[in-house]
């Protein structure tokens, strides 16, 4: 057996399907560029029994200096929030987003803040010339003598720029435009992207002990919103961030997907302007309709985006009709809105069968959290009875098919955010133990009880 010839196998990194020969597309899951060669057990059995003297001995974990992975703030507060405090020397961060969402504008702001702290930064662009970047930098006010620009798409020359400039931060825009002669394939292909990312990651790690370099890579996304290139690209880097935003709105969000140096569920909020990008430390006001008096058909809830509580407003319009009933929603899952309307008709007696129903959120916010169910129900009830709800009421809870109200995660944190913004009455499911000082909590175990309690408050408020 020791003298037998070892045969290679090829395994898909997505579904672990094994084939005897390499293929470009996995026959099991249909994913492109995920099939890699793996050594068989017979091939590595003999080698696994041979020991090799390590270059550096293993040491106790308590003897390792934690300061080697200290975060260095970028100066952009919302980005630092997502990164867990800043960039770590020797780390590789992948920032992905749709074309035109503002990735380059954000990174120019990062480079500018980094340079103003007396640290050198190198911006390598394979998509734009240095002159184009300079024009954007002047428009957004991001110029400094410690900011170096290089328009280059060849990996080896880009590494030469890094050795010559010796920056502490390198931004590569984008990894899909870089190519190397040491790998086959076209620029932006699976093989090239994997080879370029591997080389840049290895460079950042190898120089971390001598000249520390933090690396930020810009990545393209597919039409489905996934990062373009092989899935192994996300495994190679230390941090993966998604830059999201609607072109019809100025709101932008950076969402942490993977972070080896901090929490991976943080969200940073920004506003995109003509002259640059602005951090939004308190985004709740963006998702509230600013008015001086209450109107029928609105209700307020608190959603959790990652670990961040944010206030959201739901609006509903009920309109009786003799034609077939319509259900139109915006910013809320349509199936969930239809379920809530059916529960209201069944367990609360609202006349919704022969009526059009429109439900939407304010400010382009998307409410995917089930905690918004109770606010949707209250907004529909308010529109149906033409009864404006008091502006200081917030509703948090998931509605079940049996009409019961269920608790959601982070309820105490949500109530604390509502109390901070001036809401003094909360309608929630039962079981809450820690309530903010000065806040009245109405605990209801079913949707009929909750609607009855809020209706009484609204009617008394209208009489006064």
Coordinates of C-alpha atoms in Angstrom, one line a residue:
X1 CA 0.0 0.0 0.0
X2 CA 2.9 2.3 0.8
X3 CA 4.1 2.0 -2.8
X4 CA 0.7 2.4 -4.5
X5 CA 0.2 5.5 -6.6
X6 CA -2.0 8.1 -4.9
X7 CA -5.0 9.3 -6.8
X8 CA -6.5 12.8 -6.5
X9 CA -10.1 13.7 -5.7
X10 CA -12.0 16.9 -6.3
X11 CA -14.5 18.2 -3.8
X12 CA -17.0 21.0 -4.0
X13 CA -16.6 23.6 -1.2
X14 CA -20.3 24.3 -1.3
X15 CA -21.9 20.9 -1.0
X16 CA -18.9 18.6 -0.4
X17 CA -19.7 16.6 -3.5
X18 CA -16.7 14.5 -4.7
X19 CA -15.7 13.8 -8.3
X20 CA -12.7 11.9 -9.7
X21 CA -11.8 14.7 -12.1
X22 CA -11.9 18.5 -12.1
X23 CA -15.0 20.2 -13.5
X24 CA -15.8 23.9 -13.7
X25 CA -19.4 23.5 -12.4
X26 CA -20.4 21.2 -9.6
X27 CA -22.8 18.5 -10.9
X28 CA -24.6 18.3 -7.5
X29 CA -25.3 21.9 -6.6
X30 CA -24.6 23.6 -9.9
X31 CA -22.2 26.2 -8.4
X32 CA -19.3 27.5 -10.6
X33 CA -15.7 27.5 -9.5
X34 CA -16.1 25.7 -6.2
X35 CA -14.4 22.3 -7.1
X36 CA -10.9 22.0 -5.7
X37 CA -8.4 19.2 -5.6
X38 CA -8.1 17.4 -2.2
X39 CA -5.6 14.7 -1.2
X40 CA -7.0 11.3 -0.6
X41 CA -6.6 9.5 2.7
X42 CA -4.2 6.9 1.2
X43 CA -2.1 9.8 -0.2
X44 CA -1.7 11.6 3.1
X45 CA -1.6 8.6 5.4
X46 CA 2.2 8.1 5.2
X47 CA 3.0 11.8 5.3
X48 CA 0.8 12.3 8.3
X49 CA 3.0 9.9 10.4
X50 CA 6.2 11.8 9.6
X51 CA 7.0 14.7 11.9
X52 CA 8.8 17.9 10.9
X53 CA 10.5 20.3 13.4
X54 CA 8.4 23.5 13.6
X55 CA 9.9 26.8 12.8
X56 CA 8.4 28.4 15.9
X57 CA 7.3 26.3 19.0
X58 CA 3.8 26.3 20.3
X59 CA 3.3 28.6 23.3
X60 CA 0.7 28.9 26.0
X61 CA -2.2 31.1 25.1
X62 CA -1.6 33.3 28.1
X63 CA 1.9 34.1 26.9
X64 CA 0.6 35.7 23.6
X65 CA 0.5 39.5 23.7
X66 CA -3.1 40.6 22.9
X67 CA -1.9 44.0 21.9
X68 CA -0.8 42.5 18.5
X69 CA -4.5 42.5 17.4
X70 CA -5.4 46.0 18.8
X71 CA -7.9 47.9 16.8
X72 CA -6.8 51.1 15.2
X73 CA -9.8 53.5 14.6
X74 CA -10.4 54.7 11.0
X75 CA -12.0 58.0 12.1
X76 CA -15.3 57.0 10.5
X77 CA -17.4 56.3 13.6
X78 CA -20.1 54.2 12.0
X79 CA -17.6 52.0 10.2
X80 CA -15.6 51.6 13.4
X81 CA -18.8 50.4 15.0
X82 CA -19.2 47.6 12.5
X83 CA -15.5 46.7 12.6
X84 CA -15.5 46.4 16.3
X85 CA -13.4 49.4 17.0
X86 CA -11.3 49.9 13.8
X87 CA -8.9 48.0 11.6
X88 CA -6.3 45.5 12.9
X89 CA -2.8 45.5 11.6
X90 CA -2.3 42.6 9.2
X91 CA -6.0 42.1 8.7
X92 CA -7.8 41.8 5.4
X93 CA -11.3 43.4 5.0
X94 CA -13.6 42.7 2.1
X95 CA -16.2 45.5 1.3
X96 CA -18.8 44.4 -1.2
X97 CA -21.8 46.3 -2.6
X98 CA -23.8 47.2 -5.7
X99 CA -22.3 49.4 -8.4
X100 CA -22.7 53.1 -7.6
X101 CA -23.8 52.6 -4.0
X102 CA -20.8 54.6 -2.8
X103 CA -18.1 52.2 -1.9
X104 CA -15.3 54.3 -3.4
X105 CA -16.7 57.4 -1.7
X106 CA -16.7 55.7 1.7
X107 CA -13.2 54.4 1.3
X108 CA -11.9 57.8 0.2
X109 CA -13.4 59.2 3.4
X110 CA -11.6 56.4 5.4
X111 CA -8.3 57.2 3.6
X112 CA -8.7 60.9 4.3
X113 CA -9.4 60.4 8.1
X114 CA -6.5 57.9 8.2
X115 CA -4.1 60.3 6.7
X116 CA -5.2 63.2 8.9
X117 CA -4.0 61.1 11.9
X118 CA -0.5 61.1 10.5
X119 CA -0.7 57.6 9.0
X120 CA 0.1 56.9 5.4
X121 CA -2.4 55.2 3.1
X122 CA -2.2 53.8 -0.4
X123 CA -5.2 53.7 -2.7
X124 CA -4.8 51.3 -5.6
X125 CA -7.5 51.5 -8.2
X126 CA -7.8 49.1 -11.1
X127 CA -11.1 50.8 -12.3
X128 CA -10.3 54.5 -12.4
X129 CA -7.3 56.6 -13.3
X130 CA -5.5 58.7 -10.6
X131 CA -7.0 61.8 -12.2
X132 CA -10.5 60.6 -11.8
X133 CA -9.9 59.7 -8.1
X134 CA -8.4 63.1 -7.5
X135 CA -11.5 64.8 -9.0
X136 CA -13.8 62.8 -6.6
X137 CA -11.4 63.5 -3.7
X138 CA -11.6 67.3 -4.4
X139 CA -15.4 67.2 -4.6
X140 CA -15.7 65.4 -1.3
X141 CA -12.9 67.3 0.4
X142 CA -10.7 64.2 0.9
X143 CA -7.2 65.3 0.1
X144 CA -4.0 65.0 2.1
X145 CA -0.3 64.7 1.5
X146 CA -0.2 61.2 3.2
X147 CA -2.8 59.9 0.7
X148 CA -1.0 58.1 -2.2
X149 CA -2.8 57.1 -5.4
X150 CA -1.9 54.3 -7.9
X151 CA -3.8 53.3 -10.9
X152 CA -2.7 49.8 -11.4
X153 CA -4.3 46.4 -12.2
X154 CA -1.2 44.2 -12.2
X155 CA -0.8 42.5 -8.8
X156 CA 3.0 42.4 -8.9
X157 CA 3.3 46.1 -9.7
X158 CA 0.8 46.9 -7.0
X159 CA 2.9 45.0 -4.4
X160 CA 5.8 47.0 -5.6
X161 CA 3.9 50.2 -4.9
X162 CA 3.2 49.0 -1.4
X163 CA 6.9 48.2 -0.8
X164 CA 7.9 51.6 -2.1
X165 CA 5.3 53.7 -0.3
X166 CA 5.3 51.6 2.9
X167 CA 1.8 52.6 4.0
X168 CA -0.1 51.4 7.1
X169 CA -3.4 51.0 5.2
X170 CA -3.8 49.8 1.6
X171 CA -7.2 50.0 -0.3
X172 CA -7.6 47.9 -3.4
X173 CA -10.5 49.0 -5.6
X174 CA -11.4 46.4 -6.7
X175 CA -10.1 42.8 -6.4
X176 CA -12.0 41.7 -9.5
X177 CA -10.0 44.2 -11.7
X178 CA -6.6 42.9 -10.4
X179 CA -4.7 40.2 -12.3
X180 CA -1.5 38.2 -11.8
X181 CA 0.7 36.4 -14.4
X182 CA 1.2 33.5 -11.9
X183 CA -2.4 32.2 -12.5
X184 CA -4.4 31.3 -15.6
X185 CA -7.8 32.6 -16.6
X186 CA -9.2 36.0 -17.5
X187 CA -9.2 39.1 -15.3
X188 CA -12.2 38.8 -12.9
X189 CA -12.5 35.1 -13.3
X190 CA -12.7 32.6 -10.5
X191 CA -9.0 31.5 -10.8
X192 CA -7.6 35.1 -11.0
X193 CA -9.8 36.4 -8.1
X194 CA -8.7 33.5 -5.9
X195 CA -5.1 33.9 -6.7
X196 CA -5.1 37.7 -6.3
X197 CA -6.9 37.5 -2.9
X198 CA -4.6 34.7 -1.7
X199 CA -1.5 36.7 -2.6
X200 CA -2.7 40.0 -1.0
X201 CA -3.8 38.1 2.1
X202 CA -0.5 36.4 2.4
X203 CA 1.3 39.7 1.9
X204 CA -0.7 41.4 4.7
X205 CA -0.1 38.5 7.1
X206 CA 3.6 38.2 6.3
X207 CA 4.3 41.9 6.9
X208 CA 2.3 42.2 10.1
X209 CA 5.3 41.6 12.3
X210 CA 7.6 44.0 10.6
X211 CA 5.8 46.8 8.7
X212 CA 2.1 46.4 9.7
X213 CA -0.4 46.8 6.8
X214 CA -4.1 46.7 7.1
X215 CA -5.8 45.8 3.8
X216 CA -9.3 46.7 2.5
X217 CA -10.5 45.0 -0.7
X218 CA -13.5 46.2 -2.7
X219 CA -15.6 43.4 -4.1
X220 CA -18.3 43.3 -6.8
X221 CA -21.6 41.6 -6.2
X222 CA -23.8 39.5 -8.5
X223 CA -27.4 40.4 -9.5
X224 CA -28.6 38.2 -6.6
X225 CA -26.6 40.4 -4.1
X226 CA -23.9 37.7 -3.4
X227 CA -20.2 38.5 -3.6
X228 CA -18.9 37.8 -7.0
X229 CA -16.2 35.2 -7.3
X230 CA -15.6 31.9 -5.5
X231 CA -17.2 31.3 -2.1
X232 CA -13.7 30.6 -0.8
X233 CA -13.0 34.4 -1.2
X234 CA -15.0 35.0 2.0
X235 CA -13.0 32.4 3.9
X236 CA -9.7 33.9 3.0
X237 CA -10.3 37.3 4.5
X238 CA -10.8 38.3 8.1
X239 CA -13.8 40.7 7.8
X240 CA -16.6 40.7 5.3
X241 CA -18.8 43.8 5.0
X242 CA -21.8 44.5 2.8
X243 CA -22.6 48.0 1.7
X244 CA -26.3 48.4 1.0
X245 CA -28.5 51.2 -0.2
X246 CA -31.3 52.1 -2.5
X247 CA -30.5 54.6 -5.3
X248 CA -33.8 56.3 -4.7
X249 CA -32.8 57.0 -1.1
X250 CA -29.7 58.7 0.4
X251 CA -29.6 56.1 3.3
X252 CA -26.7 53.7 3.2
X253 CA -25.9 50.8 5.5
X254 CA -22.7 48.8 6.2
X255 CA -23.6 45.4 7.5
X256 CA -21.1 43.1 9.1
X257 CA -21.3 39.5 7.8
X258 CA -18.0 38.1 9.2
X259 CA -15.6 39.5 11.7
X260 CA -12.7 37.6 13.3
X261 CA -12.0 40.6 15.6
X262 CA -15.5 41.5 16.9
X263 CA -19.2 41.0 16.6
X264 CA -20.5 40.0 13.1
X265 CA -24.0 41.4 13.4
X266 CA -23.4 45.2 13.7
X267 CA -24.8 47.8 11.4
X268 CA -23.5 51.2 10.5
X269 CA -25.7 53.9 9.0
X270 CA -24.7 56.7 6.6
X271 CA -26.2 59.4 4.5
X272 CA -24.9 60.0 0.9
X273 CA -24.6 63.6 -0.2
X274 CA -23.3 65.3 -3.3
X275 CA -20.2 66.4 -1.4
X276 CA -19.5 63.1 0.4
X277 CA -20.8 60.6 2.9
X278 CA -22.0 61.4 6.5
X279 CA -22.2 59.1 9.5
X280 CA -25.7 58.8 11.2
X281 CA -25.2 57.9 14.8
X282 CA -29.0 58.1 15.6
X283 CA -30.9 56.8 12.6
X284 CA -34.3 56.3 14.3
X285 CA -35.4 59.8 13.2
X286 CA -35.0 58.9 9.5
X287 CA -37.8 56.3 9.8
X288 CA -40.4 58.4 11.5
X289 CA -42.9 60.7 9.8
X290 CA -42.3 64.1 11.4
X291 CA -45.7 65.5 12.2
X292 CA -47.2 67.7 15.0
X293 CA -50.5 65.8 15.4
X294 CA -51.4 62.1 15.2
X295 CA -53.2 60.7 12.2
X296 CA -55.2 57.6 11.6
X297 CA -53.5 54.5 10.2
X298 CA -50.0 54.9 11.8
X299 CA -48.2 52.9 14.5
X300 CA -44.6 52.8 15.7
X301 CA -42.4 49.8 16.5
X302 CA -38.8 49.1 17.4
X303 CA -36.8 46.7 15.2
X304 CA -33.4 45.2 15.8
X305 CA -31.0 45.3 12.9
X306 CA -28.2 43.2 14.1
X307 CA -27.6 44.5 17.6
X308 CA -28.9 48.0 16.8
X309 CA -32.4 49.0 17.9
X310 CA -34.1 51.4 15.4
X311 CA -37.5 53.0 15.5
X312 CA -39.8 52.3 12.5
X313 CA -43.2 53.6 11.6
X314 CA -45.9 51.5 9.8
X315 CA -48.7 53.1 7.9
X316 CA -51.9 51.4 6.7
X317 CA -54.9 52.4 4.6
X318 CA -58.2 50.6 4.8
X319 CA -60.8 51.2 2.1
X320 CA -64.0 49.2 1.6
X321 CA -64.8 48.2 -2.0
X322 CA -67.3 46.1 -4.0
X323 CA -64.5 44.9 -6.3
X324 CA -62.1 42.0 -5.5
X325 CA -60.0 43.0 -2.4
X326 CA -56.5 44.1 -3.0
X327 CA -53.5 43.7 -0.7
X328 CA -50.5 45.9 -1.4
X329 CA -47.5 46.3 0.8
X330 CA -44.2 48.2 0.7
X331 CA -41.3 47.5 3.1
X332 CA -43.0 44.6 4.7
X333 CA -43.2 40.9 3.7
X334 CA -46.4 40.6 1.8
X335 CA -47.2 37.1 3.1
X336 CA -46.8 38.2 6.7
X337 CA -49.1 41.3 6.1
X338 CA -51.8 39.0 4.5
X339 CA -51.5 36.6 7.6
X340 CA -51.9 39.5 10.0
X341 CA -55.0 40.8 8.2
X342 CA -56.5 37.3 8.3
X343 CA -55.8 37.0 12.0
X344 CA -57.4 40.4 12.7
X345 CA -60.6 39.4 10.8
X346 CA -60.8 36.1 12.5
X347 CA -59.9 37.0 16.1
X348 CA -60.8 40.7 16.3
X349 CA -63.8 41.1 14.0
X350 CA -62.3 43.8 11.7
X351 CA -64.2 44.0 8.4
X352 CA -61.2 43.3 6.1
X353 CA -62.6 40.7 3.7
X354 CA -64.3 43.2 1.4
X355 CA -61.8 46.0 1.5
X356 CA -58.6 47.1 0.0
X357 CA -55.6 47.2 2.3
X358 CA -52.4 49.0 1.8
X359 CA -49.5 48.8 4.2
X360 CA -46.1 50.6 4.0
X361 CA -43.2 51.8 6.0
X362 CA -41.8 55.3 6.3
X363 CA -38.4 56.4 4.9
X364 CA -37.7 53.3 2.8
X365 CA -37.2 51.1 5.9
X366 CA -37.6 47.3 5.5
X367 CA -39.2 45.5 8.4
X368 CA -38.4 41.8 8.2
X369 CA -38.4 41.3 12.0
X370 CA -41.6 39.6 13.2
X371 CA -41.6 42.1 16.1
X372 CA -43.4 44.5 13.7
X373 CA -46.5 42.4 13.6
X374 CA -48.3 44.1 16.4
X375 CA -47.5 47.6 15.0
X376 CA -49.0 46.4 11.6
X377 CA -52.1 45.2 13.3
X378 CA -52.5 48.5 15.3
X379 CA -52.0 50.5 12.1
X380 CA -54.8 48.5 10.3
X381 CA -57.1 48.9 13.3
X382 CA -56.4 52.6 13.4
X383 CA -57.2 53.1 9.7
X384 CA -60.3 50.9 9.9
X385 CA -61.9 52.9 12.8
X386 CA -60.3 56.2 11.6
X387 CA -58.9 56.5 15.2
X388 CA -55.5 58.2 15.5
X389 CA -53.2 56.5 18.0
X390 CA -51.3 58.7 20.5
X391 CA -47.9 59.6 19.3
X392 CA -46.2 58.3 22.4
X393 CA -47.3 54.6 22.0
X394 CA -44.9 52.0 20.7
X395 CA -45.9 48.4 19.8
X396 CA -43.6 45.4 19.9
X397 CA -44.6 41.8 19.4
X398 CA -45.1 38.8 17.1
X399 CA -48.6 37.8 16.1
X400 CA -49.4 34.0 15.9
X401 CA -52.0 32.4 13.8
X402 CA -54.1 31.7 16.9
X403 CA -54.2 35.4 17.7
X404 CA -51.6 35.1 20.5
X405 CA -48.8 37.6 21.1
X406 CA -45.3 36.1 21.4
X407 CA -42.1 37.7 22.8
X408 CA -39.3 38.7 20.6
X409 CA -35.5 38.9 21.3
X410 CA -34.0 42.0 22.8
X411 CA -37.2 43.3 24.2
X412 CA -35.5 45.2 27.0
X413 CA -33.1 46.9 24.6
X414 CA -36.0 47.9 22.3
X415 CA -37.9 49.5 25.2
X416 CA -34.8 51.4 26.4
X417 CA -34.4 52.9 22.8
X418 CA -38.1 53.8 22.8
X419 CA -37.9 55.5 26.2
X420 CA -34.8 57.4 25.1
X421 CA -36.7 58.9 22.2
X422 CA -39.7 60.0 24.3
X423 CA -42.2 57.1 24.0
X424 CA -43.8 56.6 27.4
X425 CA -46.3 53.7 26.6
X426 CA -45.5 50.3 25.2
X427 CA -47.8 47.5 24.2
X428 CA -45.9 44.2 24.4
X429 CA -46.4 40.5 25.0
X430 CA -46.5 39.2 28.6
X431 CA -43.3 38.3 30.5
X432 CA -41.4 41.5 30.5
X433 CA -39.5 42.0 33.8
X434 CA -37.2 45.0 33.3
X435 CA -38.9 48.2 32.1
X436 CA -37.4 51.7 31.7
X437 CA -38.2 54.2 34.4
X438 CA -41.3 56.3 33.6
X439 CA -42.6 54.0 30.8
X440 CA -46.0 52.4 31.1
X441 CA -46.1 48.8 29.8
X442 CA -49.3 47.2 28.7
X443 CA -48.8 43.4 28.5
X444 CA -51.3 41.5 26.4
X445 CA -51.4 37.8 25.7
X446 CA -53.5 38.0 22.5
X447 CA -54.2 40.4 19.7
X448 CA -57.8 41.2 20.7
X449 CA -56.8 42.3 24.2
X450 CA -54.0 44.5 22.8
X451 CA -56.3 46.2 20.2
X452 CA -59.0 46.8 22.9
X453 CA -56.5 48.4 25.3
X454 CA -55.0 50.7 22.6
X455 CA -58.4 51.6 21.3
X456 CA -59.5 52.7 24.8
X457 CA -56.4 54.8 25.2
X458 CA -56.9 56.4 21.8
X459 CA -60.6 57.2 22.4
X460 CA -59.8 58.7 25.8
X461 CA -57.0 60.8 24.3
X462 CA -59.4 62.0 21.6
X463 CA -62.0 63.1 24.1
X464 CA -59.4 65.1 26.1

